[in-house]
Coordinates of C-alpha atoms and ligand atoms in Angstrom, one line a residue:
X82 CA 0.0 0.0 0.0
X83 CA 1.4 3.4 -1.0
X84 CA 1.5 6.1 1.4
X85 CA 0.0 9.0 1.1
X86 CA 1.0 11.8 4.1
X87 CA -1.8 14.5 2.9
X88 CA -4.8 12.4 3.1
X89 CA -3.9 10.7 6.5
X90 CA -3.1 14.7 8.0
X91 CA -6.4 15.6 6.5
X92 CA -8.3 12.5 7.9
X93 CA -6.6 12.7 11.4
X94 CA -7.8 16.4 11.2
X95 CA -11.4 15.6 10.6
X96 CA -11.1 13.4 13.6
X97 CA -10.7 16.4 16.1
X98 CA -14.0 17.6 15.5
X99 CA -12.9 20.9 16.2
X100 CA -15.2 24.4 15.8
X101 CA -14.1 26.6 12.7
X102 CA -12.9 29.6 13.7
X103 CA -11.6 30.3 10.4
X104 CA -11.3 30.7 6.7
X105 CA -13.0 29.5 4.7
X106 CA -16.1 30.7 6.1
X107 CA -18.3 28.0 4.1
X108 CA -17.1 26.1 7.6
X109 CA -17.4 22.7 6.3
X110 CA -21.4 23.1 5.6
X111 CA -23.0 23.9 2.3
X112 CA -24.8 27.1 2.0
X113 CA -28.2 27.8 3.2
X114 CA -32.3 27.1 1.9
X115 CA -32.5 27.3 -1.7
X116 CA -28.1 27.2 -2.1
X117 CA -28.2 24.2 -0.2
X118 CA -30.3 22.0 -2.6
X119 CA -28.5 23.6 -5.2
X120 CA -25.4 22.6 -3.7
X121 CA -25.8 18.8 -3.2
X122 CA -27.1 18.7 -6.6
X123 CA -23.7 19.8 -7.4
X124 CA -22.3 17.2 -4.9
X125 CA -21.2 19.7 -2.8
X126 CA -22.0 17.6 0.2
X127 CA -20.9 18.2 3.3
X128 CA -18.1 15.4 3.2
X129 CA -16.3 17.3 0.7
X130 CA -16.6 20.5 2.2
X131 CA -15.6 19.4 5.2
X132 CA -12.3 18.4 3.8
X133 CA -11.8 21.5 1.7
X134 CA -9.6 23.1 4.2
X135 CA -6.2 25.1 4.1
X136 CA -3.2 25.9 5.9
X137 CA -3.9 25.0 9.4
X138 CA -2.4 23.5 12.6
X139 CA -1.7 19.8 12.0
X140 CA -1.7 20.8 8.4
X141 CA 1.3 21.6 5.9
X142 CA 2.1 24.8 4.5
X143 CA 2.3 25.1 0.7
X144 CA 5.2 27.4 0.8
X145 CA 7.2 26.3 3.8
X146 CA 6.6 22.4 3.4
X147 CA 7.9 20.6 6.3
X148 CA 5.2 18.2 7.6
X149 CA 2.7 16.2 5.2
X150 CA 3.2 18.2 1.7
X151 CA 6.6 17.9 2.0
X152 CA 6.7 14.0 2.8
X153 CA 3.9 13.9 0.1
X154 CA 6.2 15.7 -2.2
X155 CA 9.8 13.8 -1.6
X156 CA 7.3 10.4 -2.0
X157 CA 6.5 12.0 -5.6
X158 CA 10.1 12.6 -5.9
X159 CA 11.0 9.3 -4.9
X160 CA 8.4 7.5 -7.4
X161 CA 9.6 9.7 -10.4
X162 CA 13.3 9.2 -9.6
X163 CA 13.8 12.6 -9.6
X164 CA 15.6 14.7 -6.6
X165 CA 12.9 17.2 -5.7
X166 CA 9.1 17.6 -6.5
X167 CA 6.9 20.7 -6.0
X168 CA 3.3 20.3 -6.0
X169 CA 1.6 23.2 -8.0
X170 CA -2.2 24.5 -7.6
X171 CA -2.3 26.3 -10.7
X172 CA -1.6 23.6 -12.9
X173 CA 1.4 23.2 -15.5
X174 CA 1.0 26.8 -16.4
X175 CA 1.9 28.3 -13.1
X176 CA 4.6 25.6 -12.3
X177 CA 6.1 27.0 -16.1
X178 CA 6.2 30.3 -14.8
X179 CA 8.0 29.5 -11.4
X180 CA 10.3 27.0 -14.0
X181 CA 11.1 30.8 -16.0
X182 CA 11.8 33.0 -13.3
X183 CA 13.6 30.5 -11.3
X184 CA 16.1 29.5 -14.6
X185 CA 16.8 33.0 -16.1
X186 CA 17.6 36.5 -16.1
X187 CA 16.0 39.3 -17.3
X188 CA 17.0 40.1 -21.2
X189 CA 17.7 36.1 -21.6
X190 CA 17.3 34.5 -24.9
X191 CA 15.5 30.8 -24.6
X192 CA 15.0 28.6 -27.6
X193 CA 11.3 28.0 -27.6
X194 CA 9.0 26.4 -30.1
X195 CA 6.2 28.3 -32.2
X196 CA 3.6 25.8 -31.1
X197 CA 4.0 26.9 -27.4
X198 CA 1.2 27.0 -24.8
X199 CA 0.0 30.4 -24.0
X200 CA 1.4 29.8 -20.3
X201 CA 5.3 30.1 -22.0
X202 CA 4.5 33.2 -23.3
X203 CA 3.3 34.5 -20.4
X204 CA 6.3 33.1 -18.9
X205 CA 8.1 35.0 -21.2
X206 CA 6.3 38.2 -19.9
X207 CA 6.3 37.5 -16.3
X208 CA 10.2 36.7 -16.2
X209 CA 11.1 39.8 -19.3
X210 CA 12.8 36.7 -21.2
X211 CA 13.4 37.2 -25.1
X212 CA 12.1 34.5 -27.3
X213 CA 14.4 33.0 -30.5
X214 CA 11.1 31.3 -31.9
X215 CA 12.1 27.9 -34.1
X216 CA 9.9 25.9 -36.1
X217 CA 8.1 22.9 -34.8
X218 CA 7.8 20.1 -37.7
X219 CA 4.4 20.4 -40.0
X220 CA 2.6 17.2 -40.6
X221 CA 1.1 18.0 -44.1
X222 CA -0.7 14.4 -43.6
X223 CA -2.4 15.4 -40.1
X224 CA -2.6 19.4 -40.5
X225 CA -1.1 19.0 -37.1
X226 CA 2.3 20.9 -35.2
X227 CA 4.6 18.4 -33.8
X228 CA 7.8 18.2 -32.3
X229 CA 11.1 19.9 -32.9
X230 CA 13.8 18.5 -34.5
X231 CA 17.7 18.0 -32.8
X232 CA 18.8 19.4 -36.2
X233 CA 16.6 22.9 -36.0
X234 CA 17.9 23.4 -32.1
X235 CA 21.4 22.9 -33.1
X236 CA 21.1 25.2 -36.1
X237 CA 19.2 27.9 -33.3
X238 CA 22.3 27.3 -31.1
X239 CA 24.9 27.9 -33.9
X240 CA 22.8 31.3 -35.1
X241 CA 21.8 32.3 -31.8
X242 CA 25.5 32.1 -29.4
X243 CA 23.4 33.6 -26.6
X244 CA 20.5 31.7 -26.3
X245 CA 20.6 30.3 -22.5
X246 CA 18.0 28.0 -22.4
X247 CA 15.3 26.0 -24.2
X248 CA 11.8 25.0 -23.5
X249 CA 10.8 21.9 -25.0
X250 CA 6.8 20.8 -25.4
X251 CA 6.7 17.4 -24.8
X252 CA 4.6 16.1 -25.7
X253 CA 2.1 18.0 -27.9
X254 CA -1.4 17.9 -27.5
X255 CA -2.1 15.3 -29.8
X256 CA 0.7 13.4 -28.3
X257 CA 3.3 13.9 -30.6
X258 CA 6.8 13.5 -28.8
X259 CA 10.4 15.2 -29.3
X260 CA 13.7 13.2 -29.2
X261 CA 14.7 14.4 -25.6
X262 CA 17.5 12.5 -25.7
X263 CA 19.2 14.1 -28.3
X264 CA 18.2 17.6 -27.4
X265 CA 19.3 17.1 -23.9
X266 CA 22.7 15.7 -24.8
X267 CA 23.0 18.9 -27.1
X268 CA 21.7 21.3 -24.6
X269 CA 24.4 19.9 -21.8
X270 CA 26.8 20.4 -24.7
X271 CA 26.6 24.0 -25.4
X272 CA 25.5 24.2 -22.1
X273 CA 21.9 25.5 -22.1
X274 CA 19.5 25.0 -19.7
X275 CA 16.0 22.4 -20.6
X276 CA 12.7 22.8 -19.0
X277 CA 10.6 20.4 -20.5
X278 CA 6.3 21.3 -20.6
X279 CA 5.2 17.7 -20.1
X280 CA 2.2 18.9 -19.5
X281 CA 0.5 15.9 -21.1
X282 CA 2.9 13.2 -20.3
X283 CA 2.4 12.4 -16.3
X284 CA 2.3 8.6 -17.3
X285 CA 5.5 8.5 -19.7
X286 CA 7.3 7.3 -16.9
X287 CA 5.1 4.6 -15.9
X288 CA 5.0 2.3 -18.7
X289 CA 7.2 1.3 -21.8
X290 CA 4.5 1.8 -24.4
X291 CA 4.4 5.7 -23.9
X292 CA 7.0 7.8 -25.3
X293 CA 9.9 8.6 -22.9
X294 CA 9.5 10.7 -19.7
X295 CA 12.2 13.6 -19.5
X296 CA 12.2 12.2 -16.3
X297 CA 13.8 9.2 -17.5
X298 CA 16.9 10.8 -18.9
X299 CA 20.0 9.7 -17.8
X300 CA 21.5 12.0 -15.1
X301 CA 24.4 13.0 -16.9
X302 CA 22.1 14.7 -20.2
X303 CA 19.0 15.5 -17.7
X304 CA 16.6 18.1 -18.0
X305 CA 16.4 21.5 -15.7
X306 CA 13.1 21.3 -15.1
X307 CA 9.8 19.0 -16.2
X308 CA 6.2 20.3 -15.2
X309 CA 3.1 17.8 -16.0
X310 CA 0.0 17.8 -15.4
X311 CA -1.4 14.8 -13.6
X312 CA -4.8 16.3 -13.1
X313 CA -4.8 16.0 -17.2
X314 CA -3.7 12.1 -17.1
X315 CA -3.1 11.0 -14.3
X316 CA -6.4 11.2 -11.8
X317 CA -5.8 14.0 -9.5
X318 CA -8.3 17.0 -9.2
X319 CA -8.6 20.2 -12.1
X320 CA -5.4 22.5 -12.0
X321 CA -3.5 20.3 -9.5
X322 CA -0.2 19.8 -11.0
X323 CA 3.7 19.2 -9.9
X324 CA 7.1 20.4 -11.2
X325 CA 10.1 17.9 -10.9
X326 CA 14.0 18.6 -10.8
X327 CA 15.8 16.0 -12.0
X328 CA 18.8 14.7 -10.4
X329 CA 21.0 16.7 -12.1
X330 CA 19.4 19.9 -12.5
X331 CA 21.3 23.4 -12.3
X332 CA 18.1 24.9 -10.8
X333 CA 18.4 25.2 -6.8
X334 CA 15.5 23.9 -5.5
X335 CA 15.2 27.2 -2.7
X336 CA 15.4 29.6 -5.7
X337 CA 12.1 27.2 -7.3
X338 CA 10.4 27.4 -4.1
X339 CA 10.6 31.2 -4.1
X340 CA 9.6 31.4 -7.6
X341 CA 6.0 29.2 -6.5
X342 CA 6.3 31.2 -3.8
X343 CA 5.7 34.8 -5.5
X344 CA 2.9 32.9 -7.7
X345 CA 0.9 30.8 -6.1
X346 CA -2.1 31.9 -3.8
X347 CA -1.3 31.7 0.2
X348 CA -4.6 29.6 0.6
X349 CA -3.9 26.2 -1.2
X350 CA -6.2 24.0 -1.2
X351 CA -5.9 20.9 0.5
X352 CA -8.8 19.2 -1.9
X353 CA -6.1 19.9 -4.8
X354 CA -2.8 18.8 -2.8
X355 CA -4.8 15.5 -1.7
X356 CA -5.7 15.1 -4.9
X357 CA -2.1 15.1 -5.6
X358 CA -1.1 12.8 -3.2
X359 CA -3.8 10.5 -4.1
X360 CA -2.5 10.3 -7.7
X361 CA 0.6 9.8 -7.0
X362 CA 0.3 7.0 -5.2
X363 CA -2.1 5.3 -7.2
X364 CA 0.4 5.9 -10.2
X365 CA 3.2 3.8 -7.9
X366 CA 0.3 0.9 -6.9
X367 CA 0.2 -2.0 -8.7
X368 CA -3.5 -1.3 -9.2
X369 CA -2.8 1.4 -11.8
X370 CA -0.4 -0.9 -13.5
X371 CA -3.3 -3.1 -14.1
X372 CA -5.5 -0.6 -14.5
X373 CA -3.4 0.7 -17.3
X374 CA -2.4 -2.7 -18.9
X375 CA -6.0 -3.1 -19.2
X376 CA -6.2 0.3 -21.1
X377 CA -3.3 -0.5 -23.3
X378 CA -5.3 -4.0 -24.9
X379 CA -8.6 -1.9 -25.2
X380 CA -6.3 0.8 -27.0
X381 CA -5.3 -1.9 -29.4
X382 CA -8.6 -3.3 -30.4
X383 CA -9.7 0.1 -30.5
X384 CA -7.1 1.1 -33.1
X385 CA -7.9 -2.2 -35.5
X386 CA -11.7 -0.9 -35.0
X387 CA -11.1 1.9 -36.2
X388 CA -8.6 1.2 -39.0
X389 CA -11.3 -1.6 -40.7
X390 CA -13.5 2.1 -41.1
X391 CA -12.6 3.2 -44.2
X392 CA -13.7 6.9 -43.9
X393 CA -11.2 7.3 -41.2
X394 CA -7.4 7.6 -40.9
X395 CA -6.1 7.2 -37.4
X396 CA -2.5 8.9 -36.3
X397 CA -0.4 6.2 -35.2
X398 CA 3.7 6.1 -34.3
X399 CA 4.1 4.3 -37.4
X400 CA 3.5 7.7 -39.2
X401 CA 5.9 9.5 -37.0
X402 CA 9.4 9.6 -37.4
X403 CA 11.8 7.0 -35.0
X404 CA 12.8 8.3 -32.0
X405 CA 17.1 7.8 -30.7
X406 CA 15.7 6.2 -27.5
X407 CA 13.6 3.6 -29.4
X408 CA 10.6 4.3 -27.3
X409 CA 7.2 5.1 -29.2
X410 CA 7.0 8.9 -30.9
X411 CA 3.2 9.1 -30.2
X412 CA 1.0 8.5 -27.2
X413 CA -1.3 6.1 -28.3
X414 CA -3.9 6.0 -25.8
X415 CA -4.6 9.6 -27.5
X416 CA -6.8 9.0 -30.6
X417 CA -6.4 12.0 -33.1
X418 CA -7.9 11.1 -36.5
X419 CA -9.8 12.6 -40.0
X420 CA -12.4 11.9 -41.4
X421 CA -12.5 11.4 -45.2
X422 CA -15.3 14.2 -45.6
X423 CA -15.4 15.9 -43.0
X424 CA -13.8 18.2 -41.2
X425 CA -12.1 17.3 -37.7
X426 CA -14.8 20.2 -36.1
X427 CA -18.4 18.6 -37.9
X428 CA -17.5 15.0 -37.2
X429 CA -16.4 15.9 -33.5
X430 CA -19.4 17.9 -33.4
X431 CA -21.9 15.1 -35.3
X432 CA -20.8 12.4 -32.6
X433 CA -21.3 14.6 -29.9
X434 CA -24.6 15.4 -30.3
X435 CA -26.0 12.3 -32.2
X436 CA -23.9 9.7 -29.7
X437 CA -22.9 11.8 -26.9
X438 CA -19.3 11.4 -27.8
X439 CA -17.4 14.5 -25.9
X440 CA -14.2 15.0 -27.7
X441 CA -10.8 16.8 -26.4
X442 CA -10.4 19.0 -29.1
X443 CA -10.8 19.4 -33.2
X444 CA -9.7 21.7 -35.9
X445 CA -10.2 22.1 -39.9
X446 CA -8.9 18.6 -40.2
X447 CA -8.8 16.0 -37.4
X448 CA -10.4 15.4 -34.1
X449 CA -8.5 14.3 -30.8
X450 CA -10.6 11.9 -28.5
X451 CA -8.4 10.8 -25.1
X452 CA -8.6 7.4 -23.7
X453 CA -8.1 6.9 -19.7
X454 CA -7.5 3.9 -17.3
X455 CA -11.0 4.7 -15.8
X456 CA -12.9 4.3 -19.4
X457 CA -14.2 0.9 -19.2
X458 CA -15.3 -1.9 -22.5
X459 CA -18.6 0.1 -22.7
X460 CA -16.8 3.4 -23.3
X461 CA -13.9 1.7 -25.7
X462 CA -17.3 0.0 -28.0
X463 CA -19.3 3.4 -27.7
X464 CA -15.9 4.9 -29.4
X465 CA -15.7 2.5 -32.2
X466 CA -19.5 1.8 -32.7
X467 CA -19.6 5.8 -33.1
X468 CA -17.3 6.1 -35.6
X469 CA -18.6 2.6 -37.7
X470 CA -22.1 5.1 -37.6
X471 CA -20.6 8.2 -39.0
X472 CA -19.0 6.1 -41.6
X473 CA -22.5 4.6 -42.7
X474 CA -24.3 7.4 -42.7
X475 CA -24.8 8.5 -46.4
X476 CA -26.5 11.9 -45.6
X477 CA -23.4 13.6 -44.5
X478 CA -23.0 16.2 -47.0
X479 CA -21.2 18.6 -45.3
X480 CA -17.6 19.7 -46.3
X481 CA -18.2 17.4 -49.6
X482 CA -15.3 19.3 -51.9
X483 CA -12.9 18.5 -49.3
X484 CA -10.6 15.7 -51.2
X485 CA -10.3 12.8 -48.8
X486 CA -7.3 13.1 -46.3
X487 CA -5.7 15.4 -48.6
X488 CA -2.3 16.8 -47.4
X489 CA -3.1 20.0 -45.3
X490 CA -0.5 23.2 -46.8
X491 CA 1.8 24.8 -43.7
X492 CA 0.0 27.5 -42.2
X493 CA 2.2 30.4 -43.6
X494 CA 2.1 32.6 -40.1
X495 CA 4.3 30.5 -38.2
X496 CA 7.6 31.8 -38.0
X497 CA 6.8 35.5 -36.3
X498 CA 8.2 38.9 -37.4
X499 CA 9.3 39.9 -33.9
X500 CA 9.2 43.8 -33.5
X501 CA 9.3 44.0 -29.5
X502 CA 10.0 41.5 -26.7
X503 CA 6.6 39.7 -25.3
X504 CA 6.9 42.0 -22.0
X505 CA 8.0 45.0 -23.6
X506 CA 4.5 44.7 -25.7
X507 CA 3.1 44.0 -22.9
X508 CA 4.0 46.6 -20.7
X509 CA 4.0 49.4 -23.5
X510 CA 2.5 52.3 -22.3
X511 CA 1.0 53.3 -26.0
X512 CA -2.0 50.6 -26.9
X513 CA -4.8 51.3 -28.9
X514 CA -7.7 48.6 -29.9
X515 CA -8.0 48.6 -33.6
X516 CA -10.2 46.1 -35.8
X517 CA -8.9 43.2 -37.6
X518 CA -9.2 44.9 -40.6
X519 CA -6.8 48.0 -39.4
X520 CA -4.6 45.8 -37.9
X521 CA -2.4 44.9 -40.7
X522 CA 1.1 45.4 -40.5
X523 CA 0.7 47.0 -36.7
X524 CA 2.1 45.5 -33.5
X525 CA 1.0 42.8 -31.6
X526 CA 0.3 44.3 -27.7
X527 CA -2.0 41.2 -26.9
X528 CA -1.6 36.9 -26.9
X529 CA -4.7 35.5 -28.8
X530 CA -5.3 31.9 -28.5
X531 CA -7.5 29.7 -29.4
X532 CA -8.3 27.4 -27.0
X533 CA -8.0 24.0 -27.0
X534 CA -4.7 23.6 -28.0
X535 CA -3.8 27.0 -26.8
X536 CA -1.2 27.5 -29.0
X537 CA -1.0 31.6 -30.1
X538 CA -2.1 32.3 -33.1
X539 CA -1.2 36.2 -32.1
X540 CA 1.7 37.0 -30.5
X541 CA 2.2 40.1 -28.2
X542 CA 5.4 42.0 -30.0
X543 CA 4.4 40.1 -33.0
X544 CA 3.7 42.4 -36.7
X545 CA 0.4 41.2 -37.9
X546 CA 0.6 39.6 -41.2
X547 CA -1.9 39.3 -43.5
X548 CA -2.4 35.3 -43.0
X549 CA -3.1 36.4 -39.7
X550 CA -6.0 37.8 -40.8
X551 CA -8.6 34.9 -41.3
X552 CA -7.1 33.1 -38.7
X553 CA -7.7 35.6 -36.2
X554 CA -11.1 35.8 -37.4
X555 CA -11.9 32.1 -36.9
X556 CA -10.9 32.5 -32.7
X557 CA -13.7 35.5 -33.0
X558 CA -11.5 38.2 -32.8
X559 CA -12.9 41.2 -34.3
X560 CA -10.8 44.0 -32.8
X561 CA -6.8 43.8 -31.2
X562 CA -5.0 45.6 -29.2
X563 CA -1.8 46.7 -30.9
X564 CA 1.3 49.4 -30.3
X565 CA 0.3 52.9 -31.1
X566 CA 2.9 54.1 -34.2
Ligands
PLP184 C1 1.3 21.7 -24.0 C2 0.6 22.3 -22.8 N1 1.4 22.9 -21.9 C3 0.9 23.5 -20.8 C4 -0.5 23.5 -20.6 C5 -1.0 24.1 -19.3 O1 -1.4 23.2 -18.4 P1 -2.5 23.5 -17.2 O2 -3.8 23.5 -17.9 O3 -2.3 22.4 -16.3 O4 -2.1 24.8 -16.7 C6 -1.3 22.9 -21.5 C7 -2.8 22.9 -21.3 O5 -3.6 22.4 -22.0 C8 -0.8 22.3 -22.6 O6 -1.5 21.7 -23.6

């Protein structure tokens, strides 16, 4: 049985039966008369509140860890084989920003990729870093970002002498993965620093069939930093996340704590950080092992399910480049596919509504449906059965002159004309809104996103380009705020 320190200080605490003289005033009750019933229909009951405590006597404190946080943190440490883990409350993107400030100086240049989540360029912003923006690989096959290639940092590094550090996304979204190895061995070679946003990869280091954890790197080539988010793939509760330092590591682990420290809010809350604790103990237990084992065959008969349909095409590490570490370029138990038809947006949005069907995310051309250890045979057969459906149904007419699974061209925006830094637009004192049509050729002062994947399609210091345009009009934009002059 694993342990988990922030559960038992929680359930010892619940023993003492104590009166509430203090924050949070709910007090461990739901909310009166007509609150209340609305309340428990939530499931706000008072077993949960009564847990959702903070930092109290017999408790931990968040940013002074020395009772159960911190033994729930060096247990997460121990399990990762890394030397210190920080738990974080506002998820991967504010474990980023405390990876940032804690890594750089002011005026630094990091190597970052243009299909970056929103929460590195606020990074970027927060800690006055200067982004040398390289090209992710374009899937023509997919219409999909992926990974960057060894060969594109080590070009950056020979162009770019001053570049300090890089921040690798790993994986994408859809799962795609970067060779880590390589880039780590040429990071500790020109001596860079790597913080890795594995955001979506809080299981790589659990099982063989995923692609390769950056905390798995040997310690001689490892990473600075990793930050995932196990509350995405891993079971523990919305925004809960954790940042590891690998043995290794030329970040101090007091200068990361001060970083959280300046970001995170003084009243954690102890639903999230048992949440944390929970997860990572069910990740050690030979329960999620099975659990996950169990996932992994249902993945497979998934796959040939899907692949006898003839009007779709499934992304699998087959079509993905072989990675130096031999371990898988793709996370499988992610299911990104097109339709022959339609696009990625009307057959996410047809199974939705005519099978209930609630996808992760689509776009012009494919659709990304995630696959967890808690889906069961019913869920796995609802999946397939869905898709066999679309496939017979001869009414479809939408989207009818798209060629089937016809190569999708490189969006043309990528690489950005950088005019200011991301906090020097930021911070400009000169900002006028302007509509997309008068926006041309100005000055980015704002990020625009669209959200999921939350990769910027506008960055702030970024001249607007014409192919901008229409795709700042599909994320609803209609005016921007940009640098007067
Ligand atoms: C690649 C990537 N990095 C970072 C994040 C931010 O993670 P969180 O939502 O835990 O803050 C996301 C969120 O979707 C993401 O996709």
């Amino acid at each position: 049985m694993q342990n988990t320190p922030v559960v038992s200080a929680l359930l010892n605490y619940k023993t003492l039966n104590r009166r509430r003289f203090h924050v949070p005033a709910h007090a461990g009750l739901p909310l009166g008369n007509h609150f209340q019933a609305l309340s428990q229909q939530l499931g706000f009951s008072s077993a949960l509140l009564d847990v959702d405590l903070t930092e109290l006597d017999g408790l931990d404190v968040l940013s002074i860890p020395e009772g159960c946080i911190a033994e729930s943190q060096a247990l997460t440490a121990e399990r990762y084989g890394v030397a210190h883990t920080f738990y974080s409350i506002n998820g991967t993107s504010g474990g980023l920003h405390a990876c940032l400030l804690a890594s750089f100086q002011p005026d630094d240049a990091v190597l970052t990729p243009r299909n970056a989540h929103r929460s590195i360029i606020a990074g970027l912003v927060l800690a006055g870093l200067n982004p040398v923006w390289c090209e992710p690989i374009w899937y023509a096959d997919w219409g999909l970002w992926g990974d960057v290639s060894p060969a594109t940092v080590e070009q950056a590094f020979k162009q770019n002498p001053n570049i300090k550090g890089v921040i690798i996304t790993h994986p994408t979204y859809e799962g795609l993965a970067t060779d880590l190895e390589t880039i780590a061995k040429l990071c500790k070679t020109h001596n860079k620093r790597l913080i890795v946003d594995e955001a979506h990869g809080a299981l790589f280091a659990w099982h063989k069939a995923f692609p390769q954890s950056a905390c798995e790197l040997p310690e001689a080539i490892s990473a600075d930093a990793i930050v995932q988010s196990p509350h995405k793939t891993g079971g523990s509760l919305t925004q809960s996340a954790w940042v590891h330092l690998p043995k290794g590591s030329a970040i101090s682990p007091q200068r990361l704590q001060q970083a959280l420290n300046h970001l995170q809010t003084t009243s954690p809350s102890y639903l999230l950080l048992a949440s944390l604790d929970l997860a990572s103990a069910w990740l050690a237990s030979v329960d999620f092992q099975q659990a996950l084992q169990r996932q992994l065959l249902r993945v497979q008969r998934l796959e040939r399910q899907l692949q006898a349909v003839p009007s779709v095409r499934l992304l699998r590490k087959t079509h993905l480049p072989v990675l130096a570490c031999g371990r898988p370029a793709l996370d499988e138990t992610r299911f990104y596919l097109r339709h022959a038809t339609l696009s990625g947006e009307t057959v996410a949005e047809i199974l939705e509504t005519e099978r209930g069907l609630s996808y992760e995310s689509c776009n012009p051309y494919g659709a990304l449906y995630l696959t967890s250890f808690q889906h069961g045979e019913a869920d796995f057969q609802a999946f397939a059965d869905g898709f066999t459906w679309v496939d017979e149904q001869s009414v479809i007419e939408e989207i009818q002159h798209e060629k089937a699974f016809e190569p999708v061209k490189q969006a043309s925006f990528m690489m950005p004309e950088v005019a200011l830094s991301p906090r020097n637009a930021f911070f400009h004192e000169d900002v006028e809104t302007v509509t997309l049509a008068e926006a041309q050729g100005r000055i980015s002062a704002e990020t625009i996103v669209r959200c999921p994947p939350g990769i910027p399609v506008l960055l702030p210091g970024e001249r607007i380009q014409p192919s901008h345009l229409s795709l700042l009009g599909q994320t609803g934009t209609q005016a921007i705020q940009v640098i007067v002059g």
